[in-house]
């Protein structure tokens, strides 16, 4: 029987994950089917149980269920524990294992697809929600010179920085405290782009040659990338590469085979 996988979310209709994993399967010769499954807002656990009963072997989890998925798991990988959220589920006879491949996907996209060295660089991470938390451990593992977490609610950024203090040089603050500081890599992990809102970043926070990276993606520039472009930043990247790389990492976790991501990313970028 063909192994079944899926992505759970709400909404889920526009998910690119089925197309990505189907391409990975074709490329690697793995016999799997991968579908998008809409879970009711108050029915995530039941949706997971139903899928396991149908023979599901694993699943991805997207908005808004990553924290609930964490609580549902019987055990967690170290990186899922660090993130406090789960985007990859592995179903086995003895229970559900939760993993998180988001941070690894971000770092892989930065390193490999964008040729950006994080080691020794000044990194600014915007946001202090789940997306930021998932990125922090893997970013600090790359040994940046310093990592500043800035958030609309400064206290949340400060708490997050404190939580990760043992993992590297990390500080938390509000946006106004960024005045006069310069960064080589600025990563947007807020959901402000969703509503087309622009973050109040001080002029000059981008060092010459800096990369502006939005974990979000959409048609054309996100609000964050449009603002960075208007500020004179020429190196810009959206989160499509991260999406493909976190998927490749999940595929590897499930199948033990690492797909080549470049052609899949190129296909997704076709209009
Ligand atoms: P996610 O799981 O996507 O990270 P989240 O946990 O709800 O979602 O976190 C959303 C993040 O985006 C938070 O850092 C939030 O800032 P607050 O902590 O101050 O709420 C940030 N955010 C959302 N909308 C924003 C906006 N319009 N301007 C600035 N920050 C925003």
Tab-separated table of C-alpha atoms and ligand atoms in Angstrom:
chain	number	residue	atom	x	y	z
A	1	UNK	CA	0.000	0.000	0.000
A	2	UNK	CA	1.261	3.489	-0.837
A	3	UNK	CA	2.349	5.444	2.238
A	4	UNK	CA	0.112	8.394	3.012
A	5	UNK	CA	1.145	11.831	4.262
A	6	UNK	CA	-0.673	15.140	4.525
A	7	UNK	CA	-0.541	18.710	5.752
A	8	UNK	CA	-3.076	19.911	8.335
A	9	UNK	CA	-4.058	23.568	8.504
A	10	UNK	CA	-6.989	25.949	8.553
A	11	UNK	CA	-7.271	27.347	5.963
A	12	UNK	CA	-5.353	24.860	3.812
A	13	UNK	CA	-6.714	25.306	0.275
A	14	UNK	CA	-3.742	27.290	-1.025
A	15	UNK	CA	-1.031	25.120	0.538
A	16	UNK	CA	1.902	24.419	-1.760
A	17	UNK	CA	3.015	21.432	0.332
A	18	UNK	CA	1.194	18.747	-1.737
A	19	UNK	CA	2.845	20.031	-4.935
A	20	UNK	CA	6.262	20.158	-3.245
A	21	UNK	CA	6.113	16.668	-1.737
A	22	UNK	CA	4.658	15.159	-4.905
A	23	UNK	CA	7.653	16.527	-6.814
A	24	UNK	CA	10.041	15.203	-4.154
A	25	UNK	CA	8.426	11.758	-4.451
A	26	UNK	CA	8.695	11.743	-8.258
A	27	UNK	CA	12.312	12.859	-8.092
A	28	UNK	CA	13.391	10.279	-5.483
A	29	UNK	CA	11.168	7.404	-6.646
A	30	UNK	CA	9.532	7.191	-3.201
A	31	UNK	CA	6.001	5.823	-3.434
A	32	UNK	CA	3.948	8.209	-1.358
A	33	UNK	CA	0.768	10.226	-1.672
A	34	UNK	CA	0.535	13.603	0.054
A	35	UNK	CA	-2.646	15.603	0.405
A	36	UNK	CA	-3.908	18.785	2.089
A	37	UNK	CA	-6.405	18.173	4.891
A	38	UNK	CA	-8.530	20.895	6.440
A	39	UNK	CA	-8.770	20.418	10.210
A	40	UNK	CA	-11.622	22.181	12.042
A	41	UNK	CA	-10.295	24.898	14.386
A	42	UNK	CA	-11.549	22.902	17.395
A	43	UNK	CA	-10.924	19.493	15.830
A	44	UNK	CA	-7.209	19.134	15.168
A	45	UNK	CA	-6.597	16.114	17.425
A	46	UNK	CA	-9.574	14.261	15.938
A	47	UNK	CA	-8.368	15.043	12.400
A	48	UNK	CA	-4.957	13.580	13.244
A	49	UNK	CA	-6.522	10.447	14.744
A	50	UNK	CA	-8.742	10.011	11.665
A	51	UNK	CA	-5.720	10.254	9.372
A	52	UNK	CA	-3.760	7.716	11.431
A	53	UNK	CA	-6.767	5.369	11.214
A	54	UNK	CA	-6.681	5.780	7.421
A	55	UNK	CA	-3.069	4.554	7.438
A	56	UNK	CA	-1.279	7.930	7.558
A	57	UNK	CA	2.474	7.629	8.200
A	58	UNK	CA	3.231	11.269	8.879
A	59	UNK	CA	1.985	14.823	8.499
A	60	UNK	CA	3.012	18.420	8.330
A	61	UNK	CA	1.240	20.982	10.465
A	62	UNK	CA	0.708	24.618	9.590
A	63	UNK	CA	-1.158	27.652	10.914
A	64	UNK	CA	-2.819	27.638	13.429
A	65	UNK	CA	-2.029	24.189	14.831
A	66	UNK	CA	1.737	24.054	15.475
A	67	UNK	CA	1.491	24.604	19.232
A	68	UNK	CA	-1.457	22.230	19.572
A	69	UNK	CA	0.484	19.649	17.598
A	70	UNK	CA	3.308	20.025	20.113
A	71	UNK	CA	0.932	19.204	22.961
A	72	UNK	CA	-0.531	16.224	21.106
A	73	UNK	CA	2.782	14.409	20.643
A	74	UNK	CA	3.981	11.533	22.811
A	75	UNK	CA	7.615	12.562	22.308
A	76	UNK	CA	9.590	15.364	20.694
A	77	UNK	CA	12.881	15.820	18.897
A	78	UNK	CA	15.320	18.248	20.573
A	79	UNK	CA	14.655	20.912	17.949
A	80	UNK	CA	10.879	20.630	18.473
A	81	UNK	CA	11.401	21.032	22.223
A	82	UNK	CA	13.536	24.096	21.563
A	83	UNK	CA	10.909	25.606	19.229
A	84	UNK	CA	7.951	24.739	21.474
A	85	UNK	CA	6.042	23.937	18.296
A	86	UNK	CA	5.746	21.064	15.851
A	87	UNK	CA	5.450	21.230	12.064
A	88	UNK	CA	6.229	17.573	11.333
A	89	UNK	CA	4.507	14.525	12.817
A	90	UNK	CA	5.773	10.971	12.557
A	91	UNK	CA	3.221	8.237	13.230
A	92	UNK	CA	4.509	4.892	14.478
A	93	UNK	CA	2.934	1.965	16.313
A	94	UNK	CA	4.124	3.316	19.650
A	95	UNK	CA	2.776	6.853	19.301
A	96	UNK	CA	3.312	10.238	17.696
A	97	UNK	CA	6.709	11.913	17.464
A	98	UNK	CA	6.839	15.684	16.908
A	99	UNK	CA	9.654	17.386	15.026
A	100	UNK	CA	10.197	20.941	13.820
A	101	UNK	CA	11.967	21.503	10.500
A	102	UNK	CA	11.142	25.227	10.105
A	103	UNK	CA	14.365	26.603	11.593
A	104	UNK	CA	16.514	24.094	9.725
A	105	UNK	CA	14.683	25.074	6.528
A	106	UNK	CA	15.387	28.760	7.126
A	107	UNK	CA	19.096	28.179	7.761
A	108	UNK	CA	19.384	25.846	4.769
A	109	UNK	CA	17.726	28.437	2.511
A	110	UNK	CA	20.041	31.187	3.787
A	111	UNK	CA	23.190	29.081	3.512
A	112	UNK	CA	22.622	27.137	0.326
A	113	UNK	CA	20.085	28.935	-1.860
A	114	UNK	CA	21.067	32.483	-0.906
A	115	UNK	CA	24.763	31.933	-0.163
A	116	UNK	CA	24.503	33.918	3.067
A	117	UNK	CA	26.984	33.190	5.823
A	118	UNK	CA	25.413	33.700	9.258
A	119	UNK	CA	28.590	33.067	11.260
A	120	UNK	CA	30.071	36.329	12.512
A	121	UNK	CA	27.191	38.444	11.148
A	122	UNK	CA	24.842	40.804	12.984
A	123	UNK	CA	21.365	39.323	12.747
A	124	UNK	CA	18.063	41.070	13.506
A	125	UNK	CA	15.037	38.824	14.010
A	126	UNK	CA	11.710	40.672	13.938
A	127	UNK	CA	8.854	39.149	15.928
A	128	UNK	CA	8.596	37.076	19.075
A	129	UNK	CA	5.813	34.624	18.250
A	130	UNK	CA	6.002	30.993	17.210
A	131	UNK	CA	7.815	31.652	13.928
A	132	UNK	CA	10.574	33.619	15.670
A	133	UNK	CA	10.933	31.057	18.421
A	134	UNK	CA	11.337	28.231	15.893
A	135	UNK	CA	14.098	30.127	14.101
A	136	UNK	CA	16.128	31.181	17.138
A	137	UNK	CA	17.883	27.926	18.053
A	138	UNK	CA	18.981	27.040	14.499
A	139	UNK	CA	20.123	30.661	13.853
A	140	UNK	CA	22.187	30.779	17.064
A	141	UNK	CA	23.729	27.407	16.190
A	142	UNK	CA	25.252	29.135	13.143
A	143	UNK	CA	27.211	31.407	15.508
A	144	UNK	CA	26.208	34.938	14.501
A	145	UNK	CA	28.246	37.791	16.060
A	146	UNK	CA	25.003	38.827	17.717
A	147	UNK	CA	21.307	38.205	17.356
A	148	UNK	CA	18.778	40.865	18.340
A	149	UNK	CA	15.118	39.903	18.657
A	150	UNK	CA	12.896	42.971	18.226
A	151	UNK	CA	9.156	42.914	18.706
A	152	UNK	CA	6.189	45.305	18.875
A	153	UNK	CA	5.665	44.018	22.418
A	154	UNK	CA	9.215	44.434	23.745
A	155	UNK	CA	8.645	42.239	26.817
A	156	UNK	CA	7.995	39.209	24.603
A	157	UNK	CA	11.291	39.735	22.761
A	158	UNK	CA	13.131	40.137	26.058
A	159	UNK	CA	11.604	36.923	27.425
A	160	UNK	CA	12.494	35.017	24.264
A	161	UNK	CA	16.091	36.276	24.365
A	162	UNK	CA	16.366	35.227	27.982
A	163	UNK	CA	15.041	31.773	27.159
A	164	UNK	CA	17.792	31.286	24.538
A	165	UNK	CA	20.588	33.078	26.452
A	166	UNK	CA	22.577	29.863	26.911
A	167	UNK	CA	22.650	29.240	23.145
A	168	UNK	CA	24.496	32.360	22.025
A	169	UNK	CA	24.726	36.163	22.110
A	170	UNK	CA	21.042	37.150	21.982
A	171	UNK	CA	19.242	40.312	23.116
A	172	UNK	CA	15.576	41.304	23.058
A	173	UNK	CA	14.044	44.770	22.637
A	174	UNK	CA	11.300	46.869	21.062
A	175	UNK	CA	11.602	48.521	17.631
A	176	UNK	CA	12.578	51.972	18.943
A	177	UNK	CA	15.645	50.516	20.693
A	178	UNK	CA	17.021	49.621	17.239
A	179	UNK	CA	17.849	53.269	16.459
A	180	UNK	CA	21.505	53.653	15.521
A	181	UNK	CA	22.118	49.904	15.182
A	182	UNK	CA	23.053	48.140	11.937
A	183	UNK	CA	22.502	44.566	10.825
A	184	UNK	CA	23.782	42.339	8.005
A	185	UNK	CA	20.730	40.087	7.996
A	186	UNK	CA	17.203	41.226	8.889
A	187	UNK	CA	14.608	38.459	9.115
A	188	UNK	CA	10.906	39.199	9.385
A	189	UNK	CA	9.179	36.561	11.517
A	190	UNK	CA	6.153	38.735	12.358
A	191	UNK	CA	2.784	38.233	10.729
A	192	UNK	CA	2.546	41.964	9.919
A	193	UNK	CA	3.028	41.336	6.173
A	194	UNK	CA	-0.215	39.310	6.152
A	195	UNK	CA	-2.189	42.488	6.761
A	196	UNK	CA	0.087	44.518	4.496
A	197	UNK	CA	1.403	46.403	7.536
A	198	UNK	CA	4.907	47.871	7.596
A	199	UNK	CA	7.065	47.544	10.722
A	200	UNK	CA	8.384	50.795	12.225
A	201	UNK	CA	12.075	50.019	11.680
A	202	UNK	CA	14.486	52.921	12.079
A	203	UNK	CA	16.195	54.100	8.912
A	204	UNK	CA	19.707	52.712	8.749
A	205	UNK	CA	19.098	49.385	10.443
A	206	UNK	CA	20.276	47.720	7.226
A	207	UNK	CA	24.080	47.675	6.981
A	208	UNK	CA	25.522	48.086	3.460
A	209	UNK	CA	24.986	44.828	1.519
A	210	UNK	CA	22.440	43.538	4.055
A	211	UNK	CA	19.910	40.862	3.174
A	212	UNK	CA	16.228	41.478	3.955
A	213	UNK	CA	14.446	38.146	4.426
A	214	UNK	CA	10.709	37.683	4.925
A	215	UNK	CA	9.489	34.303	6.171
A	216	UNK	CA	6.219	35.166	4.427
A	217	UNK	CA	5.790	34.994	0.689
A	218	UNK	CA	3.240	36.056	-1.847
A	219	UNK	CA	2.928	37.402	-5.363
A	220	UNK	CA	5.608	40.076	-5.716
A	221	UNK	CA	7.176	41.826	-2.727
A	222	UNK	CA	5.614	41.390	0.697
A	223	UNK	CA	4.960	44.620	2.614
A	224	UNK	CA	8.216	44.046	4.532
A	225	UNK	CA	10.285	43.496	1.376
A	226	UNK	CA	8.689	46.463	-0.389
A	227	UNK	CA	9.665	48.685	2.569
A	228	UNK	CA	13.229	47.288	2.560
A	229	UNK	CA	13.502	47.904	-1.197
A	230	UNK	CA	12.257	51.464	-0.696
A	231	UNK	CA	14.958	51.883	1.977
A	232	UNK	CA	17.589	50.993	-0.642
A	233	UNK	CA	18.135	47.310	0.210
A	234	UNK	CA	19.037	45.328	-2.919
A	235	UNK	CA	19.328	41.803	-1.473
A	236	UNK	CA	15.806	40.584	-0.819
A	237	UNK	CA	14.321	37.121	-0.286
A	238	UNK	CA	10.868	35.850	0.562
A	239	UNK	CA	9.972	32.664	2.458
A	240	UNK	CA	9.344	30.384	-0.510
A	241	UNK	CA	12.855	28.929	-0.221
A	242	UNK	CA	12.296	28.263	3.488
A	243	UNK	CA	8.997	26.541	2.668
A	244	UNK	CA	10.685	24.182	0.207
A	245	UNK	CA	13.643	23.527	2.522
A	246	UNK	CA	11.502	22.746	5.595
A	247	UNK	CA	9.538	20.351	3.362
A	248	UNK	CA	12.756	18.666	2.179
A	249	UNK	CA	13.866	18.230	5.782
A	250	UNK	CA	10.486	16.678	6.681
A	251	UNK	CA	10.706	14.377	3.632
A	252	UNK	CA	14.148	13.290	4.839
A	253	UNK	CA	12.826	12.645	8.365
A	254	UNK	CA	10.043	10.438	6.966
A	255	UNK	CA	11.806	8.673	4.114
A	256	UNK	CA	15.545	8.837	4.868
A	257	UNK	CA	16.108	10.312	1.400
A	258	UNK	CA	17.087	13.941	0.815
A	259	UNK	CA	15.438	15.482	-2.273
A	260	UNK	CA	17.174	18.079	-4.437
A	261	UNK	CA	15.309	21.317	-3.766
A	262	UNK	CA	16.569	23.666	-6.496
A	263	UNK	CA	14.336	22.407	-9.364
A	264	UNK	CA	11.291	22.332	-7.089
A	265	UNK	CA	11.910	25.903	-5.958
A	266	UNK	CA	12.371	27.005	-9.563
A	267	UNK	CA	9.114	25.325	-10.593
A	268	UNK	CA	7.230	27.074	-7.768
A	269	UNK	CA	8.631	30.435	-8.841
A	270	UNK	CA	7.143	30.054	-12.326
A	271	UNK	CA	4.196	32.447	-12.681
B	1	LIG	P1	3.499	33.181	14.431
B	1	LIG	O1	3.237	31.792	14.922
B	1	LIG	O2	3.274	33.390	12.974
B	1	LIG	O3	4.817	33.719	14.883
B	1	LIG	P2	2.213	34.640	16.532
B	1	LIG	O4	2.789	33.690	17.522
B	1	LIG	O5	0.792	35.078	16.666
B	1	LIG	O6	2.325	34.070	15.069
B	1	LIG	O7	3.172	35.926	16.496
B	1	LIG	C1	2.930	36.985	15.630
B	1	LIG	C2	4.104	37.950	15.718
B	1	LIG	O8	3.915	38.995	14.746
B	1	LIG	C3	4.257	38.634	17.053
B	1	LIG	O9	5.625	38.875	17.265
B	1	LIG	C4	3.486	39.938	16.836
B	1	LIG	O10	3.884	40.990	17.671
B	1	LIG	P3	3.263	41.122	19.200
B	1	LIG	O11	3.983	40.099	20.008
B	1	LIG	O12	3.580	42.516	19.596
B	1	LIG	O13	1.786	40.855	19.058
B	1	LIG	C5	3.876	40.239	15.423
B	1	LIG	N1	2.950	41.129	14.724
B	1	LIG	C6	1.732	40.800	14.204
B	1	LIG	N2	1.174	41.852	13.597
B	1	LIG	C7	2.030	42.890	13.732
B	1	LIG	C8	2.033	44.249	13.322
B	1	LIG	N3	1.015	44.763	12.631
B	1	LIG	N4	3.099	45.028	13.630
B	1	LIG	C9	4.125	44.505	14.318
B	1	LIG	N5	4.198	43.221	14.739
B	1	LIG	C10	3.159	42.426	14.445
